[in-house]
């Protein structure tokens, strides 16, 4: 008997395969899921972003589909024992509907709030915004993307008139002569992206990394600038100062394609390199080398990520680098540009379709009368009925349960008890709510506080679209249906709408061309999902999203699932099904009314909290390869838990000596807001005045117990990347 025949005689159904994308980060690596004998295997798939590569999180992602911790029934808090108990969908939905109605009757429509996530598909993000504005009629909706790339989004908006993380395909990185990464550690946060950086250097390109730590990414760089956290803006202004004096500025580009440079020229005149060195610790020679490498390259790319952005001056810091890019004539020049590395799986699409407090679908502004009229028409309501703008995420979370804030909250796709700044305070606010509803597939720290927990489907169990860090719209394809008892987020929203309004939302179909490709239909296992399920078809939701976005900045009107299937995704804006999509932006004009990019003068300012005698160290936070975000998913995956079993506090050996702390010894990190505990990890890779911890753990190891809740005045981004702390041996008091 041949091997093939042996395989063929095995019992059970034929293996099933589906080409889809990873459930985690914005790289959205292509993968194939293969199901055989009830086992799901992840296989890498050739896709333009990952070129067959996957990181450890992607490889192990299927483990959660059948994980014993998986939620398969709704949970209701027992009023007597105070515990969460399994309940029927009917009982759970009744509790929610009664609670929402009661709250709104007593305290008004805005007393109910919604919190979404950048991991939700486009369809869900869109449906969530519509649910909040139309079904609930509340202005109070925002999402965790506020904690993610909101500063880069705001800076991009005001400079270019549009916010698309990368305005060019990722493959451009491989051909850049000079690549400057500011506060990005893709070697841990997007490992397959490193292939492009390897290619770049093999072609003779120069890689420069700006990070207070000598990270795995910085180790591969030709030049590592190691600034004090929170001083990137001084570095950016000094680089532009040098570019001006050395004659690297592209004066004709500045004259023809931009406006506002005079004021910036004046500001950066005061940023002579020695001044930036004194503030940031980056040597003048390194600043000069960086400016030269950028200024003399034919193809130069500047990228920022969370290290530069998660500050109370994040928008201005990004603007500093955008100013530099514009002065050098990079945006729109082939192979050059400025971009932000978006983080969450649908961090890009999640910020376009209306789960943001100030936004309607298509990246429209909710206070723009024309935008309101257009979207209201699509939704079949009057524009007057649509609420106005709400407040950004931190402000929203911090107002929960207070006299003037919302009294009920629905959470889809976030775990703020672990991931919000000053998390102990936010945890308290969540506890003060009259009603907390969390939809999740695993009991997160936030779900554990809820009155009602709804078990939702996972990525491999539903269809939808995601928009990756390049602005490329992709298809997430279902492998199989959700397990019994589990519903999709769209089903939950539809069912709630039916029960609250007495009728399901009908998603209006756009005109479709060509035959429908067969997909696994969304899960509508009749027995569970009784009411309103016809509004839960992701394809119908996407078709309505196309119409709602038509004419907006993020125009999806010409993107159909069929078109995505026929290519490696479709780049927005794409207004017309018969026209090409937009992999590269800004070749001829920017998305501003006059087509010119805008310079904005920006000045360095200190962090919201400076070190002092009591809190003498800078504290910064970030990620490790084997854990994702609040860790609710990845802390449960065996291989990932073994690779990164617990939190740690990274500190320089000299500092450890002074504190008399040894490797592995438990330490306590204390700020004005709280403390957390974790073992010390000694490393010469970090500045001696700065300590670092990952934020992936909750409980006593929660880094966000100490972080600062100061926010950027424009974006609402919290200052996750710098605050003042002291570090003590855990045994002392
Ligand atoms: N393994 C893993 N991968 C992920 C995620 C995850 O949780 N785990 N999350 C995804 C998401 S949502 C996001 S947003 C991305 C984030 O991706 P990154 O932005 O690459 O990740 P971070 O680790 O938050 O921050 C990057 C670096 O900023 C540095 N840094 C800290 N303070 C400063 C500063 O003041 N200035 C500068 N220049 N650098 C500073 C840190 O030392 C860190 O190395 O990752 C995505 N990918
Ligand atoms: N100190 C510090 N704090 C940070 C950061 C930092 O760098 N430092 N980074 C910030 C950033 S960039 C981000 S993006 C946030 C992220 O922080 P969170 O918003 O907490 O992100 P996740 O852990 O991804 O939470 C997603 C939750 O939703 C569930 N989930 C996943 N997919 C779905 C879905 O489709 N539907 C539903 N209903 N649930 C789903 C998951 O199981 C998980 O419990 O953290 C921020 N917090
Ligand atoms: S890099 Fe991101 S998308 Fe790719 S496998 Fe890892 S987590 Fe998934
Ligand atoms: Mo993020």
Short mmCIF file of C-alpha atoms in Angstrom, two decimals, residues 3-468:
data_model
loop_
_atom_site.label_atom_id
_atom_site.label_comp_id
_atom_site.label_asym_id
_atom_site.label_seq_id
_atom_site.Cartn_x
_atom_site.Cartn_y
_atom_site.Cartn_z
CA UNK A 3 1.47 6.29 1.58
CA UNK A 4 -1.20 8.08 -0.39
CA UNK A 5 -3.56 5.11 -0.21
CA UNK A 6 -2.99 4.77 3.51
CA UNK A 7 -4.01 8.37 4.01
CA UNK A 8 -7.02 7.87 1.82
CA UNK A 9 -8.33 4.99 3.90
CA UNK A 10 -8.44 7.02 7.09
CA UNK A 11 -12.00 7.52 8.28
CA UNK A 12 -13.71 10.90 8.56
CA UNK A 13 -14.61 13.68 6.18
CA UNK A 14 -12.25 14.98 3.52
CA UNK A 15 -9.84 17.67 4.70
CA UNK A 16 -11.08 21.17 4.24
CA UNK A 17 -8.80 24.11 3.45
CA UNK A 18 -9.35 27.81 3.36
CA UNK A 19 -7.02 30.64 2.36
CA UNK A 20 -7.27 33.35 4.99
CA UNK A 21 -5.20 35.69 7.19
CA UNK A 22 -3.79 35.62 10.71
CA UNK A 23 -6.13 36.73 13.52
CA UNK A 24 -3.60 39.02 15.17
CA UNK A 25 -1.62 42.00 13.92
CA UNK A 26 -1.92 44.48 11.05
CA UNK A 27 0.54 42.64 8.85
CA UNK A 28 -2.34 40.22 8.27
CA UNK A 29 -0.03 37.47 7.08
CA UNK A 30 -1.54 35.11 4.57
CA UNK A 31 -2.18 31.63 5.97
CA UNK A 32 -4.04 28.51 4.97
CA UNK A 33 -6.16 26.74 7.54
CA UNK A 34 -6.49 23.03 7.03
CA UNK A 35 -9.01 20.95 8.93
CA UNK A 36 -8.73 17.21 9.11
CA UNK A 37 -10.27 14.88 11.68
CA UNK A 38 -11.35 17.85 13.74
CA UNK A 39 -7.77 19.18 13.89
CA UNK A 40 -7.03 22.60 12.47
CA UNK A 41 -3.51 23.20 11.19
CA UNK A 42 -2.00 26.53 10.18
CA UNK A 43 0.06 26.55 6.99
CA UNK A 44 1.95 29.61 5.79
CA UNK A 45 0.70 31.11 2.58
CA UNK A 46 2.46 33.27 0.03
CA UNK A 47 1.07 36.79 0.30
CA UNK A 48 2.66 40.11 -0.68
CA UNK A 49 3.18 41.23 2.93
CA UNK A 50 4.58 38.09 4.56
CA UNK A 51 5.92 36.21 1.53
CA UNK A 52 5.23 32.88 3.19
CA UNK A 53 6.48 33.92 6.64
CA UNK A 54 4.54 33.70 9.89
CA UNK A 55 5.51 34.49 13.46
CA UNK A 56 5.01 32.19 16.42
CA UNK A 57 1.64 33.78 17.22
CA UNK A 58 0.36 33.07 13.74
CA UNK A 59 1.65 29.49 13.75
CA UNK A 60 -0.16 28.73 17.00
CA UNK A 61 -3.33 30.74 16.37
CA UNK A 62 -5.60 27.76 15.72
CA UNK A 63 -5.08 26.41 19.23
CA UNK A 64 -7.72 28.78 20.61
CA UNK A 65 -10.46 27.42 18.32
CA UNK A 66 -10.84 24.35 20.50
CA UNK A 67 -9.31 25.65 23.72
CA UNK A 68 -10.95 24.39 26.93
CA UNK A 69 -11.27 28.00 28.16
CA UNK A 70 -13.46 28.88 25.21
CA UNK A 71 -16.83 30.41 26.10
CA UNK A 72 -19.71 28.45 24.59
CA UNK A 73 -22.64 29.76 26.56
CA UNK A 74 -23.70 33.21 27.75
CA UNK A 75 -22.87 34.03 31.37
CA UNK A 76 -25.08 36.06 33.68
CA UNK A 77 -24.06 37.50 37.03
CA UNK A 78 -26.12 35.91 39.79
CA UNK A 79 -27.60 38.69 41.93
CA UNK A 80 -27.34 36.60 45.09
CA UNK A 81 -23.94 34.95 44.87
CA UNK A 82 -22.43 37.66 42.69
CA UNK A 83 -20.90 34.99 40.44
CA UNK A 84 -21.07 34.58 36.69
CA UNK A 85 -23.28 31.60 35.82
CA UNK A 86 -24.09 29.94 32.49
CA UNK A 87 -27.43 31.11 31.09
CA UNK A 88 -29.52 30.79 27.95
CA UNK A 89 -29.23 33.31 25.12
CA UNK A 90 -32.81 34.34 25.84
CA UNK A 91 -32.08 35.13 29.46
CA UNK A 92 -28.87 36.98 28.58
CA UNK A 93 -30.47 39.04 25.82
CA UNK A 94 -33.47 39.83 28.06
CA UNK A 95 -31.17 41.09 30.77
CA UNK A 96 -29.33 43.30 28.28
CA UNK A 97 -32.43 44.69 26.60
CA UNK A 98 -34.16 45.42 29.91
CA UNK A 99 -31.00 47.00 31.27
CA UNK A 100 -30.37 49.18 28.21
CA UNK A 101 -34.01 50.35 28.03
CA UNK A 102 -34.16 51.09 31.71
CA UNK A 103 -30.86 53.00 31.64
CA UNK A 104 -31.89 55.11 28.67
CA UNK A 105 -35.34 55.84 30.10
CA UNK A 106 -33.91 57.01 33.37
CA UNK A 107 -30.72 58.74 32.26
CA UNK A 108 -31.13 59.53 28.57
CA UNK A 109 -29.81 57.95 25.39
CA UNK A 110 -26.16 58.85 25.97
CA UNK A 111 -26.22 56.88 29.24
CA UNK A 112 -25.46 53.77 27.17
CA UNK A 113 -21.96 53.54 25.70
CA UNK A 114 -20.21 51.21 23.26
CA UNK A 115 -16.49 50.32 23.21
CA UNK A 116 -15.12 48.63 20.10
CA UNK A 117 -11.79 47.34 18.87
CA UNK A 118 -9.32 47.55 16.01
CA UNK A 119 -9.36 43.77 15.70
CA UNK A 120 -12.98 43.71 14.52
CA UNK A 121 -13.61 43.16 10.82
CA UNK A 122 -14.71 46.13 8.71
CA UNK A 123 -18.21 44.76 8.73
CA UNK A 124 -18.33 44.58 12.52
CA UNK A 125 -16.77 48.01 13.03
CA UNK A 126 -19.34 49.46 10.65
CA UNK A 127 -22.25 47.58 12.22
CA UNK A 128 -21.13 48.63 15.71
CA UNK A 129 -21.12 52.32 14.73
CA UNK A 130 -24.52 52.01 13.14
CA UNK A 131 -25.84 50.11 16.16
CA UNK A 132 -24.67 52.89 18.51
CA UNK A 133 -25.93 55.80 16.40
CA UNK A 134 -29.17 54.33 15.06
CA UNK A 135 -30.34 51.54 17.36
CA UNK A 136 -29.17 53.05 20.65
CA UNK A 137 -29.10 56.68 19.49
CA UNK A 138 -26.07 57.33 21.69
CA UNK A 139 -23.15 59.60 20.90
CA UNK A 140 -20.98 57.54 23.25
CA UNK A 141 -18.95 55.15 21.15
CA UNK A 142 -15.18 54.90 20.86
CA UNK A 143 -12.62 52.11 20.64
CA UNK A 144 -9.17 50.87 21.55
CA UNK A 145 -7.61 52.26 18.36
CA UNK A 146 -7.48 55.50 20.31
CA UNK A 147 -4.73 53.82 22.35
CA UNK A 148 -3.00 52.60 19.23
CA UNK A 149 -2.34 54.78 16.18
CA UNK A 150 -4.59 57.77 16.82
CA UNK A 151 -1.70 60.22 17.07
CA UNK A 152 -0.28 59.20 13.69
CA UNK A 153 -3.79 59.27 12.24
CA UNK A 154 -4.37 62.83 13.44
CA UNK A 155 -0.95 63.98 12.23
CA UNK A 156 -1.46 62.34 8.83
CA UNK A 157 -4.90 63.90 8.53
CA UNK A 158 -3.70 67.41 9.19
CA UNK A 159 -0.65 67.14 6.94
CA UNK A 160 -1.92 65.05 4.01
CA UNK A 161 -5.71 65.38 4.35
CA UNK A 162 -6.04 61.60 4.67
CA UNK A 163 -4.87 58.93 7.07
CA UNK A 164 -3.70 55.69 5.51
CA UNK A 165 -0.94 54.11 7.64
CA UNK A 166 1.34 53.27 4.73
CA UNK A 167 0.51 55.29 1.61
CA UNK A 168 2.56 52.77 -0.37
CA UNK A 169 2.89 48.95 -0.49
CA UNK A 170 5.11 47.32 2.11
CA UNK A 171 7.42 46.05 -0.61
CA UNK A 172 8.72 49.64 -1.04
CA UNK A 173 10.63 49.13 2.22
CA UNK A 174 12.85 46.57 0.52
CA UNK A 175 14.03 49.10 -2.04
CA UNK A 176 14.63 52.09 0.22
CA UNK A 177 18.17 53.48 0.24
CA UNK A 178 17.57 54.87 3.71
CA UNK A 179 14.92 53.68 6.15
CA UNK A 180 14.34 55.46 9.47
CA UNK A 181 12.25 53.58 12.06
CA UNK A 182 11.14 55.71 14.99
CA UNK A 183 9.79 53.83 18.01
CA UNK A 184 9.09 50.61 16.12
CA UNK A 185 10.28 47.14 17.00
CA UNK A 186 8.99 44.97 14.13
CA UNK A 187 11.47 42.19 14.91
CA UNK A 188 9.09 41.41 17.80
CA UNK A 189 5.86 43.03 16.68
CA UNK A 190 5.77 42.03 12.99
CA UNK A 191 8.57 39.49 12.47
CA UNK A 192 7.83 38.61 8.82
CA UNK A 193 8.20 42.33 7.98
CA UNK A 194 11.90 41.93 8.77
CA UNK A 195 12.30 40.16 5.42
CA UNK A 196 11.85 43.52 3.74
CA UNK A 197 14.48 45.08 5.99
CA UNK A 198 16.92 42.26 5.23
CA UNK A 199 16.31 42.78 1.54
CA UNK A 200 16.81 46.51 1.98
CA UNK A 201 20.19 46.04 3.60
CA UNK A 202 21.25 43.38 1.11
CA UNK A 203 20.67 45.95 -1.61
CA UNK A 204 23.04 48.26 0.22
CA UNK A 205 20.39 50.35 1.98
CA UNK A 206 20.90 51.94 5.37
CA UNK A 207 18.63 51.16 8.33
CA UNK A 208 18.43 53.61 11.24
CA UNK A 209 16.41 52.81 14.36
CA UNK A 210 15.37 55.28 17.07
CA UNK A 211 14.55 53.46 20.33
CA UNK A 212 15.57 53.91 23.99
CA UNK A 213 16.38 50.19 23.94
CA UNK A 214 18.78 48.25 21.75
CA UNK A 215 15.95 46.03 20.53
CA UNK A 216 16.14 43.02 18.23
CA UNK A 217 15.27 45.48 15.46
CA UNK A 218 17.90 48.02 16.49
CA UNK A 219 20.54 45.26 16.53
CA UNK A 220 20.06 44.87 12.80
CA UNK A 221 20.42 48.58 12.14
CA UNK A 222 23.42 50.38 10.72
CA UNK A 223 22.81 53.13 13.22
CA UNK A 224 20.90 53.08 16.50
CA UNK A 225 19.83 56.35 18.11
CA UNK A 226 18.99 55.73 21.76
CA UNK A 227 17.08 58.78 23.01
CA UNK A 228 15.52 59.38 26.36
CA UNK A 229 11.83 58.40 26.06
CA UNK A 230 9.66 61.33 25.06
CA UNK A 231 12.35 63.32 23.24
CA UNK A 232 11.73 62.23 19.64
CA UNK A 233 10.26 65.59 18.74
CA UNK A 234 13.51 67.34 19.64
CA UNK A 235 15.33 64.76 17.48
CA UNK A 236 12.95 65.39 14.55
CA UNK A 237 13.34 69.15 14.75
CA UNK A 238 17.12 68.86 14.96
CA UNK A 239 17.18 66.56 11.90
CA UNK A 240 15.25 69.18 9.94
CA UNK A 241 17.55 71.88 11.27
CA UNK A 242 20.55 69.97 9.92
CA UNK A 243 18.77 69.26 6.64
CA UNK A 244 18.22 72.99 6.18
CA UNK A 245 21.76 74.05 6.95
CA UNK A 246 23.27 71.24 4.86
CA UNK A 247 21.06 72.03 1.87
CA UNK A 248 19.11 68.74 1.80
CA UNK A 249 15.71 70.45 1.62
CA UNK A 250 13.91 69.98 -1.68
CA UNK A 251 12.98 73.61 -2.20
CA UNK A 252 11.02 73.09 -5.41
CA UNK A 253 8.90 70.33 -3.82
CA UNK A 254 8.32 72.58 -0.82
CA UNK A 255 7.26 75.41 -3.11
CA UNK A 256 5.05 73.38 -5.43
CA UNK A 257 3.51 70.70 -3.25
CA UNK A 258 3.29 72.11 0.27
CA UNK A 259 2.27 75.12 2.27
CA UNK A 260 3.31 76.50 5.65
CA UNK A 261 7.05 75.85 5.58
CA UNK A 262 8.06 79.36 6.65
CA UNK A 263 6.78 78.89 10.20
CA UNK A 264 8.45 75.47 10.46
CA UNK A 265 11.73 76.89 9.18
CA UNK A 266 11.56 79.44 12.00
CA UNK A 267 10.83 76.85 14.68
CA UNK A 268 13.55 74.41 13.71
CA UNK A 269 16.09 77.21 13.46
CA UNK A 270 16.16 77.06 17.27
CA UNK A 271 16.85 73.31 17.26
CA UNK A 272 20.56 73.23 16.71
CA UNK A 273 21.84 69.67 17.11
CA UNK A 274 23.68 70.24 20.40
CA UNK A 275 20.42 71.35 22.02
CA UNK A 276 18.71 68.15 20.89
CA UNK A 277 21.69 66.12 22.12
CA UNK A 278 21.46 67.72 25.56
CA UNK A 279 17.77 66.77 25.79
CA UNK A 280 17.72 63.37 24.14
CA UNK A 281 21.22 62.07 24.67
CA UNK A 282 21.60 61.34 20.94
CA UNK A 283 25.09 62.46 19.85
CA UNK A 284 25.27 65.30 17.32
CA UNK A 285 27.36 63.12 15.01
CA UNK A 286 24.55 60.53 14.89
CA UNK A 287 21.97 63.21 14.18
CA UNK A 288 24.13 64.50 11.35
CA UNK A 289 24.66 61.04 9.94
CA UNK A 290 20.91 60.39 10.03
CA UNK A 291 20.07 63.69 8.30
CA UNK A 292 22.70 62.99 5.66
CA UNK A 293 21.48 59.45 5.03
CA UNK A 294 17.92 60.69 4.57
CA UNK A 295 18.83 63.87 2.70
CA UNK A 296 21.14 62.28 0.15
CA UNK A 297 19.15 59.09 -0.54
CA UNK A 298 17.24 58.72 -3.75
CA UNK A 299 14.59 56.61 -2.01
CA UNK A 300 14.08 57.36 1.68
CA UNK A 301 11.29 56.23 3.97
CA UNK A 302 10.48 57.43 7.48
CA UNK A 303 8.21 55.23 9.61
CA UNK A 304 6.85 55.87 13.09
CA UNK A 305 5.16 53.42 15.46
CA UNK A 306 3.97 53.41 19.05
CA UNK A 307 7.29 54.38 20.63
CA UNK A 308 7.05 57.85 19.10
CA UNK A 309 3.26 58.09 19.11
CA UNK A 310 2.02 56.98 22.53
CA UNK A 311 2.77 60.28 24.22
CA UNK A 312 0.75 63.27 25.34
CA UNK A 313 2.56 65.05 22.49
CA UNK A 314 2.24 62.14 20.05
CA UNK A 315 0.54 64.15 17.30
CA UNK A 316 3.21 66.84 17.38
CA UNK A 317 5.99 64.27 17.47
CA UNK A 318 4.66 62.51 14.38
CA UNK A 319 4.19 65.93 12.80
CA UNK A 320 7.88 66.62 13.43
CA UNK A 321 8.79 63.57 11.33
CA UNK A 322 6.15 64.40 8.72
CA UNK A 323 7.66 67.90 8.44
CA UNK A 324 11.07 66.32 7.91
CA UNK A 325 9.67 63.99 5.24
CA UNK A 326 7.92 66.86 3.45
CA UNK A 327 10.97 69.12 3.58
CA UNK A 328 13.01 66.34 1.95
CA UNK A 329 10.31 65.92 -0.69
CA UNK A 330 9.59 62.29 0.21
CA UNK A 331 5.77 61.84 0.24
CA UNK A 332 4.60 60.95 -3.24
CA UNK A 333 8.13 60.47 -4.61
CA UNK A 334 8.43 56.92 -6.00
CA UNK A 335 9.89 54.54 -3.42
CA UNK A 336 9.94 57.24 -0.73
CA UNK A 337 7.54 58.58 1.86
CA UNK A 338 6.34 58.77 5.43
CA UNK A 339 4.20 56.05 7.01
CA UNK A 340 2.92 54.75 10.33
CA UNK A 341 3.04 51.05 11.15
CA UNK A 342 -0.56 50.33 12.13
CA UNK A 343 -0.84 47.70 14.87
CA UNK A 344 -4.05 45.74 15.26
CA UNK A 345 -5.36 43.24 12.71
CA UNK A 346 -7.87 45.75 11.39
CA UNK A 347 -6.32 48.82 12.97
CA UNK A 348 -6.66 50.59 9.61
CA UNK A 349 -10.20 49.59 8.63
CA UNK A 350 -11.31 49.82 12.24
CA UNK A 351 -10.61 53.54 12.17
CA UNK A 352 -12.55 54.25 9.00
CA UNK A 353 -16.06 52.96 9.40
CA UNK A 354 -17.56 54.78 12.34
CA UNK A 355 -16.64 53.21 15.68
CA UNK A 356 -14.70 56.38 16.47
CA UNK A 357 -16.44 59.03 18.58
CA UNK A 358 -16.23 61.76 15.95
CA UNK A 359 -16.71 59.71 12.84
CA UNK A 360 -19.16 58.28 10.32
CA UNK A 361 -18.32 55.57 7.74
CA UNK A 362 -15.87 56.37 4.94
CA UNK A 363 -13.72 58.39 7.38
CA UNK A 364 -16.40 61.09 7.41
CA UNK A 365 -16.73 63.62 10.21
CA UNK A 366 -19.88 63.24 12.26
CA UNK A 367 -20.25 67.01 12.60
CA UNK A 368 -20.17 67.58 8.83
CA UNK A 369 -23.78 68.21 7.64
CA UNK A 370 -23.16 66.69 4.21
CA UNK A 371 -21.63 63.56 5.72
CA UNK A 372 -24.58 63.21 8.09
CA UNK A 373 -27.07 63.59 5.24
CA UNK A 374 -25.30 60.98 3.10
CA UNK A 375 -24.96 58.36 5.83
CA UNK A 376 -28.46 59.01 7.18
CA UNK A 377 -29.81 58.30 3.68
CA UNK A 378 -27.96 54.99 3.56
CA UNK A 379 -29.24 54.10 7.01
CA UNK A 380 -32.80 55.11 6.18
CA UNK A 381 -33.07 57.63 9.01
CA UNK A 382 -33.21 61.38 9.18
CA UNK A 383 -29.92 63.22 9.65
CA UNK A 384 -31.38 65.07 12.67
CA UNK A 385 -31.78 61.78 14.49
CA UNK A 386 -28.06 61.01 14.34
CA UNK A 387 -26.24 61.93 17.53
CA UNK A 388 -23.25 64.28 17.50
CA UNK A 389 -19.64 63.48 18.40
CA UNK A 390 -18.83 61.57 21.58
CA UNK A 391 -15.61 61.68 23.59
CA UNK A 392 -12.31 59.83 23.05
CA UNK A 393 -11.71 56.41 24.63
CA UNK A 394 -9.92 57.36 27.82
CA UNK A 395 -12.33 60.16 28.63
CA UNK A 396 -15.22 57.81 27.93
CA UNK A 397 -13.84 55.02 30.13
CA UNK A 398 -12.99 57.51 32.88
CA UNK A 399 -16.56 58.86 32.90
CA UNK A 400 -18.28 55.48 33.27
CA UNK A 401 -20.57 55.18 36.25
CA UNK A 402 -19.95 58.79 37.32
CA UNK A 403 -22.76 61.32 37.82
CA UNK A 404 -22.44 62.68 34.28
CA UNK A 405 -21.16 59.58 32.49
CA UNK A 406 -22.73 56.52 30.89
CA UNK A 407 -24.23 53.90 33.23
CA UNK A 408 -24.20 50.97 30.82
CA UNK A 409 -21.41 49.78 28.51
CA UNK A 410 -21.16 47.18 25.76
CA UNK A 411 -17.62 46.01 24.91
CA UNK A 412 -16.72 44.26 21.64
CA UNK A 413 -13.08 43.36 21.05
CA UNK A 414 -11.08 45.00 23.84
CA UNK A 415 -9.82 44.22 27.34
CA UNK A 416 -9.32 47.65 28.94
CA UNK A 417 -8.88 46.28 32.46
CA UNK A 418 -5.40 45.26 31.29
CA UNK A 419 -4.72 47.64 28.41
CA UNK A 420 -6.05 51.04 29.51
CA UNK A 421 -3.67 53.53 31.13
CA UNK A 422 -4.04 53.97 34.88
CA UNK A 423 -5.93 50.71 34.73
CA UNK A 424 -6.87 50.41 38.39
CA UNK A 425 -8.91 53.58 38.08
CA UNK A 426 -10.61 52.34 34.89
CA UNK A 427 -11.31 49.00 36.55
CA UNK A 428 -13.08 50.93 39.30
CA UNK A 429 -15.15 52.86 36.76
CA UNK A 430 -16.24 49.61 35.11
CA UNK A 431 -17.28 48.26 38.50
CA UNK A 432 -19.40 51.38 39.06
CA UNK A 433 -21.56 50.69 36.00
CA UNK A 434 -25.17 49.56 36.34
CA UNK A 435 -24.70 47.22 33.38
CA UNK A 436 -21.53 45.91 31.74
CA UNK A 437 -21.89 43.62 28.73
CA UNK A 438 -18.82 42.00 27.15
CA UNK A 439 -18.78 39.95 23.96
CA UNK A 440 -15.67 37.76 23.81
CA UNK A 441 -14.68 34.19 23.09
CA UNK A 442 -12.51 33.93 26.21
CA UNK A 443 -13.19 35.30 29.67
CA UNK A 444 -10.95 38.38 29.70
CA UNK A 445 -10.21 40.40 32.85
CA UNK A 446 -12.85 42.85 31.60
CA UNK A 447 -15.41 40.11 30.89
CA UNK A 448 -14.82 38.82 34.41
CA UNK A 449 -16.33 42.10 35.71
CA UNK A 450 -19.35 41.97 33.41
CA UNK A 451 -22.99 41.46 34.28
CA UNK A 452 -23.50 39.65 31.00
CA UNK A 453 -20.87 37.85 28.89
CA UNK A 454 -21.77 36.81 25.35
CA UNK A 455 -19.75 34.04 23.65
CA UNK A 456 -18.70 35.11 20.16
CA UNK A 457 -17.25 33.41 17.13
CA UNK A 458 -13.53 33.41 16.36
CA UNK A 459 -11.81 34.55 13.22
CA UNK A 460 -11.86 31.16 11.50
CA UNK A 461 -15.60 30.83 12.01
CA UNK A 462 -16.96 33.84 10.14
CA UNK A 463 -16.39 35.71 6.91
CA UNK A 464 -15.42 39.34 6.69
CA UNK A 465 -12.87 41.82 5.46
CA UNK A 466 -9.84 43.40 7.11
CA UNK A 467 -7.78 46.37 5.94
CA UNK A 468 -4.10 45.82 6.61
#
